[in-house]
């Protein structure tokens, strides 16, 4: 018994030791530029970089045309976003802190769809790697590996989307922390409709996660499991996110607009009754009040964009700051999406809602956020599209819950092919919120 445990320990510790040695050698071999970069992150680690945010040069600022609030990175020299580098183009990035090492993350993204020669099948692959900041970019420090998501049977795509039956592999994966460990939600061929949303314990897909670090209370999902939302099902179910309530019970939020939809998630992927009806009317009013009015031409929509986080609206450094029901909310990001001729534009808004039943909305951004470094609009030139896919606490150990002075890593797709990220104080993302109680 003891021998077996020791063996297991050695198996677990081995890769970390290797990684550690690799990091140390990397550290020593890099030039001063790198050292000061990573050093900057070390200094900030866990400490609020500046408690009086409003006086900081990196506090959010209204853009000159007053349409957006610009938010700044806490660690890059110029406050702008940083690149995420895999060995090749990658889309829809996710950034999670490595559970064992400071200043180290695990990044996951989707490779562009590939057609094998002579085949109609569309292969989509998610890849992941351990990453650190090197010369200003978040880069793989070991080769990116394909993640072993299992393809799912389908064949339920009909009419003008029947070509989706030829899809192989997951797409649009989100990777995020829950209260205890890491999860992934992804799209794949559905048993109920054309495309569905699946959930899996992300630890089942990687070999570096120390499984003993997790408590056993979360639901299982050790294999990819389709989430079966209450009826009706759309042909393409998209963009679900999971949230945990104040008792850490798992829920799935499948719609935000025009009508919210969410329900308790059961361990077999089925859902409890729709919970959104009770506050639907009030919530819809709040969203319509603060989000832009959609032009009714079929090209504009409000879409769920990221996973969720729990945030307490006071600062960790403040000794009187205690999480309570009236200061702690679930946070997510939605996009106002506009489809243009050859591309789409996305404007991100933050949404907060209650962490206890009936989970009604609390607040919504009055203006969209402008990620510092995004090319400004002007002179008819198109704005670079920024599409946010993930939000996780930057530093390890926070898991699901943080405070205003904790830093969030946003992962986003930049343009058609690039992955990028920015680390912003949670309080900065919550700039200029409109409260639902004031929306009438
Ligand atoms: C990692 O960061 C934490 C929080 O700042 C700190 O207490 C700890 O000493 C760091 N660990 C190492 C190995 O630097």
Tab-separated table of C-alpha atoms and ligand atoms in Angstrom:
chain	number	residue	atom	x	y	z
A	1	UNK	CA	0.000	0.000	0.000
A	2	UNK	CA	2.656	2.456	1.099
A	3	UNK	CA	4.874	1.421	-1.786
A	4	UNK	CA	2.051	2.028	-4.211
A	5	UNK	CA	1.363	5.465	-2.759
A	6	UNK	CA	5.033	6.325	-3.027
A	7	UNK	CA	5.018	5.222	-6.632
A	8	UNK	CA	2.005	7.346	-7.323
A	9	UNK	CA	3.663	10.279	-5.605
A	10	UNK	CA	6.754	9.806	-7.720
A	11	UNK	CA	4.620	9.678	-10.845
A	12	UNK	CA	2.877	12.884	-9.856
A	13	UNK	CA	5.939	14.692	-8.620
A	14	UNK	CA	8.189	13.637	-11.512
A	15	UNK	CA	6.675	15.874	-14.186
A	16	UNK	CA	6.552	18.806	-11.770
A	17	UNK	CA	10.186	18.399	-10.874
A	18	UNK	CA	11.022	18.321	-14.558
A	19	UNK	CA	8.908	21.386	-15.174
A	20	UNK	CA	10.512	23.136	-12.250
A	21	UNK	CA	14.014	22.406	-13.500
A	22	UNK	CA	12.973	23.524	-16.951
A	23	UNK	CA	11.586	26.773	-15.585
A	24	UNK	CA	14.721	27.400	-13.542
A	25	UNK	CA	16.994	26.820	-16.501
A	26	UNK	CA	14.757	28.935	-18.684
A	27	UNK	CA	14.793	31.637	-16.072
A	28	UNK	CA	18.564	31.690	-15.908
A	29	UNK	CA	19.084	31.586	-19.642
A	30	UNK	CA	16.840	34.496	-20.439
A	31	UNK	CA	17.960	38.058	-20.739
A	32	UNK	CA	17.156	40.918	-18.405
A	33	UNK	CA	14.080	41.799	-20.367
A	34	UNK	CA	12.427	38.548	-19.395
A	35	UNK	CA	13.608	38.744	-15.823
A	36	UNK	CA	12.071	42.127	-15.316
A	37	UNK	CA	8.866	40.998	-17.005
A	38	UNK	CA	8.349	37.980	-14.849
A	39	UNK	CA	9.684	39.882	-11.880
A	40	UNK	CA	6.962	42.446	-12.311
A	41	UNK	CA	4.385	39.694	-11.944
A	42	UNK	CA	6.139	38.322	-8.869
A	43	UNK	CA	5.969	41.653	-7.098
A	44	UNK	CA	2.286	41.999	-7.737
A	45	UNK	CA	1.567	38.501	-6.692
A	46	UNK	CA	-1.462	38.349	-4.458
A	47	UNK	CA	-1.100	41.967	-3.408
A	48	UNK	CA	-3.328	44.666	-4.783
A	49	UNK	CA	-1.200	46.694	-7.123
A	50	UNK	CA	-3.019	49.783	-6.057
A	51	UNK	CA	-5.903	49.966	-3.633
A	52	UNK	CA	-6.912	53.482	-4.660
A	53	UNK	CA	-7.744	52.552	-8.202
A	54	UNK	CA	-9.184	55.893	-9.234
A	55	UNK	CA	-5.859	57.681	-8.873
A	56	UNK	CA	-3.855	55.052	-10.733
A	57	UNK	CA	-2.675	55.750	-14.280
A	58	UNK	CA	-4.028	52.276	-15.086
A	59	UNK	CA	-7.524	52.955	-13.804
A	60	UNK	CA	-10.191	52.494	-16.491
A	61	UNK	CA	-10.706	55.553	-18.699
A	62	UNK	CA	-13.515	56.688	-20.947
A	63	UNK	CA	-12.425	56.490	-24.597
A	64	UNK	CA	-12.212	59.889	-26.361
A	65	UNK	CA	-15.545	59.319	-28.112
A	66	UNK	CA	-17.033	58.252	-24.729
A	67	UNK	CA	-18.449	55.034	-26.179
A	68	UNK	CA	-16.347	52.601	-24.152
A	69	UNK	CA	-14.378	52.235	-20.940
A	70	UNK	CA	-10.784	51.349	-21.713
A	71	UNK	CA	-9.234	48.823	-19.313
A	72	UNK	CA	-5.497	48.271	-18.807
A	73	UNK	CA	-3.211	45.357	-18.074
A	74	UNK	CA	-1.738	45.200	-14.576
A	75	UNK	CA	1.549	43.713	-15.758
A	76	UNK	CA	2.534	44.718	-19.300
A	77	UNK	CA	4.858	47.758	-19.543
A	78	UNK	CA	2.407	49.780	-21.646
A	79	UNK	CA	-0.842	48.520	-20.094
A	80	UNK	CA	-1.849	46.894	-23.381
A	81	UNK	CA	-2.860	43.273	-23.948
A	82	UNK	CA	-0.267	40.524	-24.516
A	83	UNK	CA	-0.062	37.842	-27.199
A	84	UNK	CA	-0.641	34.181	-26.466
A	85	UNK	CA	1.653	31.997	-28.567
A	86	UNK	CA	1.112	28.388	-29.471
A	87	UNK	CA	3.273	26.924	-32.235
A	88	UNK	CA	0.594	27.839	-34.776
A	89	UNK	CA	-2.536	29.972	-35.128
A	90	UNK	CA	-5.056	29.262	-32.419
A	91	UNK	CA	-8.536	30.524	-31.630
A	92	UNK	CA	-10.740	30.905	-28.560
A	93	UNK	CA	-8.027	30.902	-25.894
A	94	UNK	CA	-8.430	30.008	-22.222
A	95	UNK	CA	-5.892	30.824	-19.505
A	96	UNK	CA	-5.936	29.112	-16.108
A	97	UNK	CA	-3.357	29.445	-13.353
A	98	UNK	CA	-1.215	26.364	-12.917
A	99	UNK	CA	-2.346	24.760	-9.654
A	100	UNK	CA	1.211	24.189	-8.441
A	101	UNK	CA	3.500	26.975	-9.665
A	102	UNK	CA	3.366	30.739	-9.344
A	103	UNK	CA	3.642	32.735	-12.571
A	104	UNK	CA	2.778	29.717	-14.659
A	105	UNK	CA	-0.454	29.074	-16.509
A	106	UNK	CA	-2.070	26.413	-18.606
A	107	UNK	CA	-3.404	27.685	-21.910
A	108	UNK	CA	-5.946	25.951	-24.134
A	109	UNK	CA	-7.116	26.967	-27.588
A	110	UNK	CA	-8.695	25.586	-30.727
A	111	UNK	CA	-6.775	25.047	-33.929
A	112	UNK	CA	-8.480	26.338	-37.069
A	113	UNK	CA	-10.759	23.629	-38.609
A	114	UNK	CA	-8.891	21.256	-40.917
A	115	UNK	CA	-10.048	19.209	-43.876
A	116	UNK	CA	-8.139	16.006	-44.548
A	117	UNK	CA	-7.369	15.711	-48.238
A	118	UNK	CA	-10.036	13.674	-50.009
A	119	UNK	CA	-12.378	13.718	-47.037
A	120	UNK	CA	-15.417	15.807	-46.264
A	121	UNK	CA	-14.870	15.510	-42.538
A	122	UNK	CA	-14.054	18.646	-40.603
A	123	UNK	CA	-11.493	18.049	-37.872
A	124	UNK	CA	-11.380	20.419	-34.982
A	125	UNK	CA	-8.731	20.048	-32.332
A	126	UNK	CA	-8.171	21.646	-28.949
A	127	UNK	CA	-4.572	21.957	-27.806
A	128	UNK	CA	-3.025	22.905	-24.490
A	129	UNK	CA	0.347	23.607	-22.904
A	130	UNK	CA	2.029	24.935	-19.780
A	131	UNK	CA	2.917	28.580	-20.411
A	132	UNK	CA	4.927	31.437	-18.959
A	133	UNK	CA	5.633	35.012	-19.949
A	134	UNK	CA	8.630	35.210	-22.261
A	135	UNK	CA	9.526	38.532	-23.830
A	136	UNK	CA	6.111	39.920	-23.205
A	137	UNK	CA	4.067	37.032	-24.606
A	138	UNK	CA	2.381	34.154	-22.811
A	139	UNK	CA	4.104	31.208	-24.513
A	140	UNK	CA	4.131	27.443	-24.335
A	141	UNK	CA	7.233	26.298	-22.438
A	142	UNK	CA	6.703	22.755	-23.650
A	143	UNK	CA	5.136	21.618	-26.937
A	144	UNK	CA	1.381	22.152	-27.167
A	145	UNK	CA	-0.420	18.804	-26.960
A	146	UNK	CA	-3.756	17.836	-28.493
A	147	UNK	CA	-6.299	17.348	-25.706
A	148	UNK	CA	-8.058	13.961	-25.711
A	149	UNK	CA	-11.638	15.188	-25.964
A	150	UNK	CA	-13.710	12.217	-27.161
A	151	UNK	CA	-15.682	12.791	-30.367
A	152	UNK	CA	-19.396	12.276	-29.804
A	153	UNK	CA	-21.911	10.524	-32.063
A	154	UNK	CA	-24.440	12.811	-33.709
A	155	UNK	CA	-26.173	12.622	-37.050
A	156	UNK	CA	-29.016	14.869	-35.928
A	157	UNK	CA	-28.184	17.851	-38.139
A	158	UNK	CA	-30.840	18.373	-40.759
A	159	UNK	CA	-31.620	20.747	-43.592
A	160	UNK	CA	-29.084	23.421	-44.427
A	161	UNK	CA	-26.853	22.567	-41.461
A	162	UNK	CA	-26.589	18.836	-42.238
A	163	UNK	CA	-22.916	19.264	-43.127
A	164	UNK	CA	-22.273	19.600	-39.391
A	165	UNK	CA	-22.811	15.818	-39.204
A	166	UNK	CA	-19.312	15.650	-40.673
A	167	UNK	CA	-17.802	17.485	-37.743
A	168	UNK	CA	-15.277	15.537	-35.695
A	169	UNK	CA	-14.052	16.656	-32.350
A	170	UNK	CA	-15.008	19.352	-29.899
A	171	UNK	CA	-15.062	23.028	-30.641
A	172	UNK	CA	-15.252	26.303	-28.738
A	173	UNK	CA	-13.988	24.733	-25.519
A	174	UNK	CA	-14.042	26.839	-22.398
A	175	UNK	CA	-11.711	25.911	-19.543
A	176	UNK	CA	-12.333	27.422	-16.125
A	177	UNK	CA	-12.037	26.964	-12.390
A	178	UNK	CA	-14.959	26.004	-10.212
A	179	UNK	CA	-14.780	26.211	-6.414
A	180	UNK	CA	-12.631	23.070	-6.230
A	181	UNK	CA	-11.114	22.249	-9.578
A	182	UNK	CA	-10.951	22.790	-13.319
A	183	UNK	CA	-13.786	22.186	-15.757
A	184	UNK	CA	-14.364	22.356	-19.460
A	185	UNK	CA	-17.538	23.017	-21.444
A	186	UNK	CA	-17.455	22.393	-25.185
A	187	UNK	CA	-19.660	22.029	-28.262
A	188	UNK	CA	-19.946	18.676	-30.026
A	189	UNK	CA	-22.349	16.513	-32.017
A	190	UNK	CA	-25.511	16.105	-29.967
A	191	UNK	CA	-27.724	13.141	-29.112
A	192	UNK	CA	-30.762	15.447	-28.912
A	193	UNK	CA	-30.252	18.124	-31.525
A	194	UNK	CA	-27.593	19.011	-34.109
A	195	UNK	CA	-24.944	20.505	-31.844
A	196	UNK	CA	-25.017	20.376	-28.074
A	197	UNK	CA	-22.970	21.546	-25.116
A	198	UNK	CA	-20.944	19.097	-23.060
A	199	UNK	CA	-19.221	19.259	-19.699
A	200	UNK	CA	-16.204	17.368	-18.421
A	201	UNK	CA	-13.850	17.402	-15.454
A	202	UNK	CA	-10.831	18.942	-17.157
A	203	UNK	CA	-8.443	16.940	-14.978
A	204	UNK	CA	-9.440	13.888	-17.001
A	205	UNK	CA	-7.873	15.494	-20.103
A	206	UNK	CA	-4.448	16.424	-18.745
A	207	UNK	CA	-1.781	14.502	-16.885
A	208	UNK	CA	-0.271	17.284	-14.813
A	209	UNK	CA	-3.143	18.186	-12.531
A	210	UNK	CA	-2.534	16.969	-8.968
A	211	UNK	CA	-5.795	15.140	-8.361
A	212	UNK	CA	-5.209	14.993	-4.617
A	213	UNK	CA	-5.572	18.787	-4.485
A	214	UNK	CA	-9.282	18.559	-5.161
A	215	UNK	CA	-12.004	17.923	-2.654
A	216	UNK	CA	-14.457	15.293	-3.771
A	217	UNK	CA	-17.680	17.266	-3.472
A	218	UNK	CA	-18.177	18.446	-7.061
A	219	UNK	CA	-20.250	16.330	-9.383
A	220	UNK	CA	-18.244	13.749	-11.294
A	221	UNK	CA	-18.298	14.250	-15.109
A	222	UNK	CA	-15.078	12.320	-15.541
A	223	UNK	CA	-16.240	11.625	-19.089
A	224	UNK	CA	-17.683	14.239	-21.440
A	225	UNK	CA	-21.416	14.479	-20.716
A	226	UNK	CA	-24.015	16.304	-22.774
A	227	UNK	CA	-25.957	18.931	-20.870
A	228	UNK	CA	-29.643	18.417	-21.547
A	229	UNK	CA	-31.306	21.773	-21.011
A	230	UNK	CA	-35.051	22.087	-20.493
A	231	UNK	CA	-36.992	22.241	-23.791
A	232	UNK	CA	-37.030	23.685	-26.359
A	233	UNK	CA	-33.657	22.859	-27.948
A	234	UNK	CA	-32.185	25.005	-30.715
A	235	UNK	CA	-30.464	23.176	-33.621
A	236	UNK	CA	-27.150	24.641	-32.451
A	237	UNK	CA	-26.972	24.968	-28.692
A	238	UNK	CA	-24.137	27.382	-27.900
A	239	UNK	CA	-22.199	29.323	-25.309
A	240	UNK	CA	-23.506	27.751	-22.100
A	241	UNK	CA	-21.733	28.633	-18.919
A	242	UNK	CA	-21.729	26.957	-15.531
A	243	UNK	CA	-22.209	28.823	-12.278
A	244	UNK	CA	-21.945	27.722	-8.679
A	245	UNK	CA	-24.379	29.189	-6.168
A	246	UNK	CA	-23.441	30.225	-2.617
A	247	UNK	CA	-23.623	26.568	-1.513
A	248	UNK	CA	-21.416	25.562	-4.454
A	249	UNK	CA	-24.303	23.771	-6.217
A	250	UNK	CA	-23.674	23.577	-9.980
A	251	UNK	CA	-26.057	25.325	-12.344
A	252	UNK	CA	-26.052	25.826	-16.082
A	253	UNK	CA	-26.872	29.215	-17.633
A	254	UNK	CA	-27.869	28.571	-21.252
A	255	UNK	CA	-29.463	31.867	-22.297
A	256	UNK	CA	-29.059	35.530	-21.422
A	257	UNK	CA	-31.062	37.430	-24.021
A	258	UNK	CA	-33.829	38.246	-24.813
A	259	UNK	CA	-34.885	35.862	-22.038
A	260	UNK	CA	-32.529	34.410	-19.447
A	261	UNK	CA	-32.489	30.623	-19.003
A	262	UNK	CA	-30.794	28.621	-16.248
A	263	UNK	CA	-31.335	25.484	-14.213
A	264	UNK	CA	-29.639	23.229	-11.722
A	265	UNK	CA	-27.227	20.766	-13.319
A	266	UNK	CA	-27.548	17.130	-12.254
A	267	UNK	CA	-24.624	14.691	-12.156
A	268	UNK	CA	-25.912	12.897	-15.294
A	269	UNK	CA	-26.027	16.106	-17.368
A	270	UNK	CA	-29.783	16.488	-17.071
A	271	UNK	CA	-31.152	19.712	-15.663
A	272	UNK	CA	-33.724	20.612	-13.039
A	273	UNK	CA	-36.677	22.859	-13.818
A	274	UNK	CA	-36.127	26.214	-15.529
A	275	UNK	CA	-35.379	28.697	-12.747
A	276	UNK	CA	-35.378	31.932	-14.709
A	277	UNK	CA	-39.124	32.480	-15.092
A	278	UNK	CA	-39.611	33.973	-11.632
A	279	UNK	CA	-37.527	37.054	-12.399
A	280	UNK	CA	-37.609	36.955	-16.206
A	281	UNK	CA	-39.598	40.122	-16.664
A	282	UNK	CA	-37.434	42.248	-14.349
A	283	UNK	CA	-34.224	40.798	-15.762
A	284	UNK	CA	-35.240	41.418	-19.369
A	285	UNK	CA	-36.086	45.008	-18.464
A	286	UNK	CA	-32.662	45.503	-16.898
A	287	UNK	CA	-30.806	44.061	-19.897
A	288	UNK	CA	-32.813	46.167	-22.338
A	289	UNK	CA	-32.155	49.249	-20.265
A	290	UNK	CA	-28.355	48.969	-20.234
A	291	UNK	CA	-27.464	46.978	-23.360
A	292	UNK	CA	-27.680	48.627	-26.789
A	293	UNK	CA	-30.944	48.355	-28.629
A	294	UNK	CA	-30.604	45.681	-31.305
A	295	UNK	CA	-31.284	46.639	-34.889
A	296	UNK	CA	-33.851	44.101	-36.015
A	297	UNK	CA	-32.099	42.919	-39.183
A	298	UNK	CA	-30.929	39.501	-38.030
A	299	UNK	CA	-27.301	40.640	-37.882
A	300	UNK	CA	-27.192	41.726	-34.265
A	301	UNK	CA	-27.423	39.628	-31.145
A	302	UNK	CA	-26.490	39.458	-27.456
A	303	UNK	CA	-24.444	36.340	-26.766
A	304	UNK	CA	-23.037	34.685	-23.689
A	305	UNK	CA	-19.278	34.872	-24.021
A	306	UNK	CA	-17.324	33.593	-21.007
A	307	UNK	CA	-17.495	31.241	-18.066
A	308	UNK	CA	-18.469	32.724	-14.687
A	309	UNK	CA	-16.574	33.839	-11.558
A	310	UNK	CA	-17.736	34.745	-8.055
A	311	UNK	CA	-16.695	38.228	-6.971
A	312	UNK	CA	-17.060	40.050	-3.663
A	313	UNK	CA	-17.363	43.799	-4.119
A	314	UNK	CA	-14.757	44.920	-1.605
A	315	UNK	CA	-10.996	44.574	-1.419
A	316	UNK	CA	-9.079	41.621	-0.068
A	317	UNK	CA	-6.689	44.023	1.742
A	318	UNK	CA	-9.611	45.567	3.630
A	319	UNK	CA	-9.922	43.716	6.947
A	320	UNK	CA	-13.617	44.625	7.221
A	321	UNK	CA	-14.345	43.038	3.846
A	322	UNK	CA	-16.389	39.871	4.419
A	323	UNK	CA	-18.245	38.026	1.654
A	324	UNK	CA	-21.988	38.264	2.238
A	325	UNK	CA	-25.104	37.826	0.132
A	326	UNK	CA	-25.406	41.552	-0.432
A	327	UNK	CA	-21.861	42.076	-1.711
A	328	UNK	CA	-21.054	38.835	-3.543
A	329	UNK	CA	-22.264	38.081	-7.058
A	330	UNK	CA	-21.715	35.822	-10.047
A	331	UNK	CA	-19.956	37.642	-12.871
A	332	UNK	CA	-19.893	36.833	-16.581
A	333	UNK	CA	-19.293	38.651	-19.867
A	334	UNK	CA	-21.780	38.961	-22.738
A	335	UNK	CA	-21.134	40.272	-26.228
A	336	UNK	CA	-23.174	42.580	-28.342
A	337	UNK	CA	-22.352	40.865	-31.630
A	338	UNK	CA	-22.762	42.490	-35.015
A	339	UNK	CA	-22.287	40.372	-38.136
A	340	UNK	CA	-20.747	42.382	-40.953
A	341	UNK	CA	-20.089	41.246	-44.513
A	342	UNK	CA	-16.941	39.210	-43.884
A	343	UNK	CA	-16.488	39.295	-40.145
A	344	UNK	CA	-18.152	40.047	-36.863
A	345	UNK	CA	-17.662	42.707	-34.221
A	346	UNK	CA	-18.053	42.024	-30.536
A	347	UNK	CA	-18.536	44.534	-27.756
A	348	UNK	CA	-18.153	43.090	-24.254
A	349	UNK	CA	-20.404	43.952	-21.302
A	350	UNK	CA	-20.119	42.597	-17.759
A	351	UNK	CA	-23.210	41.116	-16.105
A	352	UNK	CA	-23.564	40.421	-12.352
A	353	UNK	CA	-26.290	38.303	-10.800
A	354	UNK	CA	-27.186	36.936	-7.363
A	355	UNK	CA	-25.552	33.786	-6.062
A	356	UNK	CA	-28.713	32.615	-4.297
A	357	UNK	CA	-32.201	31.779	-5.614
A	358	UNK	CA	-33.785	33.147	-7.725
A	359	UNK	CA	-30.416	34.364	-9.110
A	360	UNK	CA	-31.859	37.593	-10.455
A	361	UNK	CA	-29.641	40.112	-12.245
A	362	UNK	CA	-27.909	42.693	-10.098
A	363	UNK	CA	-26.048	44.947	-12.532
A	364	UNK	CA	-24.904	45.368	-16.153
A	365	UNK	CA	-22.131	47.519	-17.689
A	366	UNK	CA	-23.510	50.802	-19.027
A	367	UNK	CA	-20.809	50.922	-21.682
A	368	UNK	CA	-18.786	48.160	-23.314
A	369	UNK	CA	-15.157	47.604	-22.317
A	370	UNK	CA	-12.312	48.532	-24.649
A	371	UNK	CA	-9.281	46.286	-24.238
A	372	UNK	CA	-6.189	48.446	-24.256
A	373	UNK	CA	-4.168	47.792	-27.408
A	374	UNK	CA	-7.177	47.150	-29.654
A	375	UNK	CA	-6.883	49.284	-32.797
A	376	UNK	CA	-9.207	52.239	-32.505
A	377	UNK	CA	-12.049	52.891	-34.852
A	378	UNK	CA	-11.635	55.746	-37.255
A	379	UNK	CA	-11.662	56.982	-40.822
A	380	UNK	CA	-13.758	54.087	-42.009
A	381	UNK	CA	-11.037	51.616	-41.046
A	382	UNK	CA	-12.416	48.462	-39.521
A	383	UNK	CA	-11.827	47.913	-35.815
A	384	UNK	CA	-9.907	44.785	-34.979
A	385	UNK	CA	-12.371	42.225	-33.700
A	386	UNK	CA	-11.825	41.181	-30.104
A	387	UNK	CA	-13.910	38.268	-28.904
A	388	UNK	CA	-13.534	37.363	-25.221
A	389	UNK	CA	-13.742	33.652	-24.477
A	390	UNK	CA	-12.528	33.133	-20.937
A	391	UNK	CA	-12.113	34.838	-17.563
A	392	UNK	CA	-10.138	33.296	-14.715
A	393	UNK	CA	-8.423	34.673	-11.615
A	394	UNK	CA	-4.825	35.268	-12.598
A	395	UNK	CA	-3.140	33.916	-9.487
A	396	UNK	CA	-3.328	30.355	-8.331
A	397	UNK	CA	-5.389	29.403	-5.304
A	398	UNK	CA	-8.330	31.722	-5.978
A	399	UNK	CA	-10.236	29.129	-7.986
A	400	UNK	CA	-13.771	30.545	-8.365
A	401	UNK	CA	-13.908	33.385	-5.863
A	402	UNK	CA	-12.048	36.707	-5.739
A	403	UNK	CA	-12.292	40.337	-4.631
A	404	UNK	CA	-12.146	43.718	-6.370
A	405	UNK	CA	-8.379	43.955	-5.956
A	406	UNK	CA	-7.750	40.485	-7.393
A	407	UNK	CA	-6.672	40.294	-11.013
A	408	UNK	CA	-8.593	38.513	-13.769
A	409	UNK	CA	-6.983	37.044	-16.900
A	410	UNK	CA	-9.225	37.523	-19.901
A	411	UNK	CA	-8.453	35.297	-22.892
A	412	UNK	CA	-9.687	36.531	-26.262
A	413	UNK	CA	-9.419	35.993	-29.959
A	414	UNK	CA	-7.905	38.938	-31.795
A	415	UNK	CA	-8.838	39.229	-35.441
A	416	UNK	CA	-9.344	35.975	-37.308
A	417	UNK	CA	-6.416	33.926	-36.144
A	418	UNK	CA	-4.696	35.212	-33.043
A	419	UNK	CA	-5.028	34.498	-29.381
A	420	UNK	CA	-4.333	37.163	-26.799
A	421	UNK	CA	-4.971	38.005	-23.176
A	422	UNK	CA	-5.041	40.827	-20.667
A	423	UNK	CA	-4.814	40.823	-16.865
A	424	UNK	CA	-7.147	43.404	-15.373
A	425	UNK	CA	-8.208	44.110	-11.781
A	426	UNK	CA	-11.702	42.756	-11.166
A	427	UNK	CA	-12.737	46.196	-9.933
A	428	UNK	CA	-11.675	47.712	-13.257
A	429	UNK	CA	-13.926	45.344	-15.200
A	430	UNK	CA	-16.813	46.476	-13.001
A	431	UNK	CA	-16.379	50.143	-13.850
A	432	UNK	CA	-19.585	52.054	-14.611
A	433	UNK	CA	-22.108	49.356	-13.731
A	434	UNK	CA	-25.789	50.165	-13.945
A	435	UNK	CA	-27.860	48.588	-11.172
A	436	UNK	CA	-30.977	46.700	-12.143
A	437	UNK	CA	-32.948	48.340	-9.364
A	438	UNK	CA	-32.403	51.667	-11.178
A	439	UNK	CA	-33.569	50.348	-14.552
A	440	UNK	CA	-37.144	51.329	-15.144
B	1	LIG	C1	3.826	32.022	-4.591
B	1	LIG	O1	3.015	33.125	-4.281
B	1	LIG	C2	2.535	33.152	-2.937
B	1	LIG	C3	1.568	34.301	-2.799
B	1	LIG	O2	2.172	35.523	-3.103
B	1	LIG	C4	3.727	33.250	-1.998
B	1	LIG	O3	3.277	33.242	-0.661
B	1	LIG	C5	4.657	32.073	-2.237
B	1	LIG	O4	5.811	32.215	-1.439
B	1	LIG	C6	5.056	31.987	-3.706
B	1	LIG	N1	5.791	30.776	-3.912
B	1	LIG	C7	7.000	30.757	-4.488
B	1	LIG	C8	7.612	29.411	-4.657
B	1	LIG	O5	7.539	31.763	-4.903
